[in-house]
Short mmCIF file of C-alpha atoms in Angstrom, two decimals:
data_model
loop_
_atom_site.label_atom_id
_atom_site.label_comp_id
_atom_site.label_asym_id
_atom_site.label_seq_id
_atom_site.Cartn_x
_atom_site.Cartn_y
_atom_site.Cartn_z
CA UNK A 1 -0.92 -37.39 22.90
CA UNK A 2 -3.69 -35.92 25.26
CA UNK A 3 -4.38 -32.18 25.06
CA UNK A 4 -5.11 -30.71 28.35
CA UNK A 5 -8.29 -28.49 28.62
CA UNK A 6 -6.65 -25.06 28.76
CA UNK A 7 -4.84 -25.82 25.78
CA UNK A 8 -7.73 -27.01 23.97
CA UNK A 9 -9.43 -23.72 24.56
CA UNK A 10 -6.51 -21.62 23.36
CA UNK A 11 -6.61 -23.85 19.95
CA UNK A 12 -10.35 -23.24 19.56
CA UNK A 13 -10.03 -19.58 20.32
CA UNK A 14 -7.17 -19.28 17.88
CA UNK A 15 -9.25 -20.89 15.10
CA UNK A 16 -12.14 -18.54 15.73
CA UNK A 17 -9.71 -15.60 15.66
CA UNK A 18 -8.12 -16.79 12.27
CA UNK A 19 -11.76 -17.21 10.83
CA UNK A 20 -12.58 -13.89 12.02
CA UNK A 21 -9.58 -12.44 10.31
CA UNK A 22 -10.16 -14.27 7.02
CA UNK A 23 -13.47 -12.83 6.66
CA UNK A 24 -12.59 -9.12 7.80
CA UNK A 25 -13.98 -6.34 5.71
CA UNK A 26 -12.16 -4.44 2.90
CA UNK A 27 -11.61 -1.28 5.23
CA UNK A 28 -9.40 -3.66 7.84
CA UNK A 29 -7.12 -4.76 5.02
CA UNK A 30 -3.77 -3.81 4.82
CA UNK A 31 -2.97 -0.11 3.93
CA UNK A 32 -5.39 2.59 2.83
CA UNK A 33 -8.85 2.04 1.71
CA UNK A 34 -9.99 4.55 -0.86
CA UNK A 35 -12.80 6.99 0.00
CA UNK A 36 -15.80 6.48 -2.91
CA UNK A 37 -17.84 9.22 -4.72
CA UNK A 38 -21.07 8.03 -6.66
CA UNK A 39 -22.46 9.72 -9.49
CA UNK A 40 -24.79 7.61 -11.54
CA UNK A 41 -27.28 9.29 -14.01
CA UNK A 42 -30.45 7.10 -13.45
CA UNK A 43 -33.60 7.28 -15.51
CA UNK A 44 -36.57 5.11 -14.72
CA UNK A 45 -38.75 4.55 -18.07
CA UNK A 46 -36.12 7.01 -19.74
CA UNK A 47 -37.55 9.95 -17.86
CA UNK A 48 -37.91 9.90 -14.49
CA UNK A 49 -34.84 10.49 -12.11
CA UNK A 50 -34.10 8.05 -9.28
CA UNK A 51 -30.95 6.86 -7.31
CA UNK A 52 -31.60 2.94 -7.24
CA UNK A 53 -28.07 1.91 -8.50
CA UNK A 54 -26.47 4.68 -6.36
CA UNK A 55 -28.20 3.54 -3.31
CA UNK A 56 -27.22 -0.09 -3.84
CA UNK A 57 -23.63 0.29 -4.37
CA UNK A 58 -23.31 2.84 -1.53
CA UNK A 59 -25.10 0.46 0.98
CA UNK A 60 -22.61 -2.46 -0.29
CA UNK A 61 -19.56 -0.29 0.08
CA UNK A 62 -20.62 1.14 3.65
CA UNK A 63 -21.41 -2.66 4.67
CA UNK A 64 -17.88 -3.36 4.06
CA UNK A 65 -16.38 -0.50 6.02
CA UNK A 66 -15.68 1.71 3.16
CA UNK A 67 -16.11 5.50 3.40
CA UNK A 68 -18.56 7.15 0.67
CA UNK A 69 -18.87 10.69 0.49
CA UNK A 70 -22.58 11.79 1.59
CA UNK A 71 -24.82 12.26 -1.39
CA UNK A 72 -26.61 15.10 0.43
CA UNK A 73 -23.34 16.91 0.69
CA UNK A 74 -22.81 16.60 -3.05
CA UNK A 75 -26.39 17.70 -3.80
CA UNK A 76 -26.08 20.67 -1.46
CA UNK A 77 -22.35 21.97 -2.94
CA UNK A 78 -23.05 21.31 -6.48
CA UNK A 79 -25.66 21.46 -9.15
CA UNK A 80 -26.14 17.58 -10.32
CA UNK A 81 -27.18 18.35 -13.81
CA UNK A 82 -24.16 20.15 -14.32
CA UNK A 83 -21.87 17.68 -12.40
CA UNK A 84 -23.17 14.90 -14.90
CA UNK A 85 -22.40 16.97 -17.86
CA UNK A 86 -18.95 17.82 -16.56
CA UNK A 87 -18.30 14.07 -16.13
CA UNK A 88 -19.42 13.21 -19.73
CA UNK A 89 -16.19 15.06 -20.73
CA UNK A 90 -14.04 12.18 -19.66
CA UNK A 91 -11.83 10.80 -16.74
CA UNK A 92 -10.02 13.87 -15.89
CA UNK A 93 -13.37 15.94 -15.49
CA UNK A 94 -14.77 13.07 -13.28
CA UNK A 95 -11.43 12.92 -11.24
CA UNK A 96 -11.60 16.60 -10.88
CA UNK A 97 -15.09 16.53 -9.43
CA UNK A 98 -14.12 13.74 -7.02
CA UNK A 99 -10.99 15.61 -5.84
CA UNK A 100 -13.38 18.36 -4.81
CA UNK A 101 -15.04 16.21 -2.41
CA UNK A 102 -12.10 14.63 -1.08
CA UNK A 103 -12.68 11.19 -2.70
CA UNK A 104 -9.98 8.76 -4.02
CA UNK A 105 -12.30 6.79 -6.38
CA UNK A 106 -15.29 8.27 -8.13
CA UNK A 107 -17.94 5.72 -9.67
CA UNK A 108 -19.73 7.44 -12.63
CA UNK A 109 -22.17 5.75 -14.91
CA UNK A 110 -25.71 5.60 -16.35
CA UNK A 111 -28.76 3.36 -15.33
CA UNK A 112 -31.82 3.48 -17.53
CA UNK A 113 -34.80 1.32 -17.80
CA UNK A 114 -37.50 1.25 -20.56
CA UNK A 115 -40.64 -0.65 -20.76
CA UNK A 116 -42.52 -2.34 -23.54
CA UNK A 117 -45.72 -0.70 -25.14
CA UNK A 118 -47.47 -4.16 -25.27
CA UNK A 119 -49.03 -6.43 -22.34
CA UNK A 120 -47.89 -9.75 -22.31
CA UNK A 121 -50.50 -12.15 -23.78
CA UNK A 122 -53.70 -12.25 -21.51
CA UNK A 123 -52.21 -10.60 -18.67
CA UNK A 124 -51.77 -7.14 -17.13
CA UNK A 125 -47.94 -7.61 -17.07
CA UNK A 126 -45.24 -5.82 -19.17
CA UNK A 127 -41.57 -6.48 -19.64
CA UNK A 128 -39.07 -3.81 -18.36
CA UNK A 129 -35.45 -3.66 -19.77
CA UNK A 130 -32.66 -2.02 -17.93
CA UNK A 131 -29.24 -1.18 -18.85
CA UNK A 132 -26.45 -0.05 -16.20
CA UNK A 133 -22.76 0.92 -17.06
CA UNK A 134 -20.28 1.83 -14.32
CA UNK A 135 -16.69 3.30 -14.50
CA UNK A 136 -14.44 3.81 -11.61
CA UNK A 137 -11.77 6.42 -11.72
CA UNK A 138 -8.79 7.37 -9.62
CA UNK A 139 -9.02 11.17 -8.65
CA UNK A 140 -5.46 11.68 -8.24
CA UNK A 141 -4.40 10.72 -11.70
CA UNK A 142 -7.53 10.06 -13.60
CA UNK A 143 -6.79 6.39 -14.33
CA UNK A 144 -9.59 4.25 -14.96
CA UNK A 145 -9.69 1.29 -12.79
CA UNK A 146 -12.58 -0.67 -13.83
CA UNK A 147 -15.37 -0.75 -16.65
CA UNK A 148 -18.48 -2.75 -16.45
CA UNK A 149 -22.08 -3.19 -17.70
CA UNK A 150 -25.02 -5.26 -17.63
CA UNK A 151 -28.31 -5.68 -19.08
CA UNK A 152 -31.57 -7.48 -17.64
CA UNK A 153 -35.18 -7.63 -18.09
CA UNK A 154 -38.11 -7.70 -15.27
CA UNK A 155 -41.64 -8.54 -15.75
CA UNK A 156 -44.07 -6.47 -13.84
CA UNK A 157 -47.63 -4.91 -13.61
CA UNK A 158 -46.58 -1.36 -12.72
CA UNK A 159 -44.52 0.79 -14.63
CA UNK A 160 -42.59 2.62 -12.08
CA UNK A 161 -42.03 -0.49 -9.87
CA UNK A 162 -41.06 -2.60 -12.99
CA UNK A 163 -38.36 -0.05 -14.33
CA UNK A 164 -36.98 0.42 -10.75
CA UNK A 165 -36.70 -3.61 -9.95
CA UNK A 166 -35.34 -3.69 -13.71
CA UNK A 167 -32.46 -1.20 -12.51
CA UNK A 168 -31.94 -2.97 -9.27
CA UNK A 169 -31.62 -6.48 -11.01
CA UNK A 170 -29.18 -5.18 -13.46
CA UNK A 171 -26.92 -3.30 -10.75
CA UNK A 172 -26.95 -6.53 -8.22
CA UNK A 173 -24.52 -8.45 -10.13
CA UNK A 174 -22.35 -5.77 -11.25
CA UNK A 175 -21.58 -4.95 -7.64
CA UNK A 176 -20.40 -8.49 -7.00
CA UNK A 177 -17.89 -8.05 -9.57
CA UNK A 178 -17.12 -4.48 -9.96
CA UNK A 179 -16.51 -3.18 -6.48
CA UNK A 180 -14.12 -6.05 -5.63
CA UNK A 181 -12.16 -5.54 -9.06
CA UNK A 182 -12.10 -1.69 -8.37
CA UNK A 183 -10.51 -2.49 -4.60
CA UNK A 184 -8.23 -4.90 -6.21
CA UNK A 185 -6.65 -2.46 -8.78
CA UNK A 186 -6.60 0.25 -6.20
CA UNK A 187 -4.42 -2.09 -4.07
CA UNK A 188 -1.70 -1.16 -1.40
CA UNK A 189 1.36 -3.07 -2.71
CA UNK A 190 3.42 -4.99 0.01
CA UNK A 191 6.81 -3.70 0.80
CA UNK A 192 8.33 -6.35 -1.61
CA UNK A 193 5.93 -4.97 -4.62
CA UNK A 194 6.51 -1.97 -6.78
CA UNK A 195 4.02 0.73 -7.27
CA UNK A 196 3.72 3.24 -10.09
CA UNK A 197 3.90 6.91 -9.01
CA UNK A 198 3.69 10.05 -11.17
CA UNK A 199 5.90 12.96 -10.77
CA UNK A 200 4.84 16.51 -11.57
CA UNK A 201 7.83 18.78 -11.45
CA UNK A 202 7.08 22.33 -12.16
CA UNK A 203 9.30 25.48 -12.57
CA UNK A 204 11.66 23.67 -14.69
CA UNK A 205 13.70 26.12 -16.67
CA UNK A 206 16.29 24.36 -18.53
CA UNK A 207 17.13 20.87 -20.38
CA UNK A 208 19.95 20.20 -18.07
CA UNK A 209 17.70 20.20 -15.16
CA UNK A 210 15.81 17.39 -16.79
CA UNK A 211 18.84 15.38 -17.07
CA UNK A 212 20.05 16.19 -13.49
CA UNK A 213 16.65 15.28 -12.18
CA UNK A 214 16.82 11.73 -13.98
CA UNK A 215 20.38 11.17 -12.70
CA UNK A 216 19.03 12.06 -9.29
CA UNK A 217 16.27 9.77 -9.11
CA UNK A 218 18.29 6.89 -10.87
CA UNK A 219 21.27 7.09 -8.51
CA UNK A 220 20.48 8.97 -5.22
CA UNK A 221 16.74 7.88 -4.62
CA UNK A 222 16.49 4.40 -3.27
CA UNK A 223 13.86 2.07 -4.37
CA UNK A 224 13.21 3.36 -7.86
CA UNK A 225 13.18 0.22 -10.24
CA UNK A 226 12.26 1.97 -13.58
CA UNK A 227 11.89 5.56 -14.90
CA UNK A 228 10.13 7.09 -17.71
CA UNK A 229 10.06 10.84 -18.64
CA UNK A 230 6.40 11.60 -19.98
CA UNK A 231 6.58 14.96 -21.18
CA UNK A 232 8.32 18.41 -20.74
CA UNK A 233 6.21 21.19 -21.62
CA UNK A 234 5.95 24.89 -20.71
CA UNK A 235 8.26 24.22 -17.72
CA UNK A 236 6.67 21.12 -16.42
CA UNK A 237 8.19 17.71 -16.45
CA UNK A 238 6.26 14.51 -15.87
CA UNK A 239 7.99 11.66 -14.68
CA UNK A 240 6.54 8.04 -14.12
CA UNK A 241 8.80 5.85 -11.67
CA UNK A 242 8.32 2.10 -10.68
CA UNK A 243 9.07 2.41 -6.81
CA UNK A 244 9.33 0.02 -3.91
CA UNK A 245 8.37 2.64 -1.59
CA UNK A 246 4.95 4.72 -1.19
CA UNK A 247 4.40 8.35 -2.23
CA UNK A 248 5.05 9.64 1.09
CA UNK A 249 8.42 7.64 1.50
CA UNK A 250 9.49 8.81 -2.12
CA UNK A 251 8.72 12.53 -1.20
CA UNK A 252 10.72 12.34 1.95
CA UNK A 253 13.99 10.92 -0.15
CA UNK A 254 13.29 13.64 -2.45
CA UNK A 255 13.28 16.17 0.13
CA UNK A 256 16.40 15.01 1.86
CA UNK A 257 18.31 14.55 -1.40
CA UNK A 258 21.09 17.11 -2.33
CA UNK A 259 21.05 17.63 -6.16
CA UNK A 260 23.52 20.44 -5.76
CA UNK A 261 22.26 22.80 -8.37
CA UNK A 262 18.67 22.91 -7.07
CA UNK A 263 16.39 21.73 -4.56
CA UNK A 264 12.88 20.17 -4.75
CA UNK A 265 9.86 21.33 -2.71
CA UNK A 266 6.94 18.91 -2.40
CA UNK A 267 3.74 20.67 -2.80
CA UNK A 268 1.32 17.90 -2.66
CA UNK A 269 1.13 13.99 -2.13
CA UNK A 270 -1.50 11.56 -3.09
CA UNK A 271 -0.98 7.81 -3.20
CA UNK A 272 -0.40 7.86 -6.61
CA UNK A 273 1.26 11.08 -7.59
CA UNK A 274 3.65 13.90 -6.38
CA UNK A 275 3.30 17.53 -7.14
CA UNK A 276 6.88 19.15 -6.85
CA UNK A 277 8.35 22.48 -7.51
CA UNK A 278 12.22 22.91 -8.57
CA UNK A 279 13.75 25.79 -6.70
CA UNK A 280 17.05 26.97 -7.81
CA UNK A 281 19.77 26.96 -5.13
CA UNK A 282 20.12 30.57 -3.18
CA UNK A 283 16.31 31.31 -4.24
#
């Protein structure tokens, strides 16, 4: 069958559009793309502070259209050494730091290079070894999304340049595997997929209110597939639900629900967590 010229151009144009869509950046993907914050403790030759790995990761993310917290903003508003010490305390400390700057994901890590004392035989070259380790943490619930590390060696005649290049070469392959893994773990489930949402309910005064909350979630809130109570300490109950809706939709359903004996006030919403206050009826 003969295809007319106008139709053939439509087919060609359609092919280009499909090709463009298939290579679209992360930021244009379905749903919300996380905002990143990057803090890596980097030492060239074990002594000199640099920001080579941090710069490479930032440039990669920005090339994909992903928003990154401005490093100058961080330096202006927080003492970097104190921040690095706080992050050594674990995922929760890093998550709290990321939340302070409005980040959804914080990447923390270490990058260090060291040079050999001896020159390579009959040359002016030395060997420089670098080790880079990265960890990505969700700031709303301190979940670790990915951990990776890489080591490499580089030969050079200059100490500073050799150490810096070694860090660059150790970081480059990490970026190609680590960042896609983080974005994949962050994810944005389609409407047919369930997501895990944490519910932190404050001002719970009685055990019967826990039972009423469970019944409410299981019987009156649509889309909840699984429900687990994680804890109930000092008036705070923590639940984990597997839900077909997102956190905003779940918050709306809870606000509109009528438990009868109390009502639920939404205090905060993040993609993976709801902060809720239990208010007794009449108060």
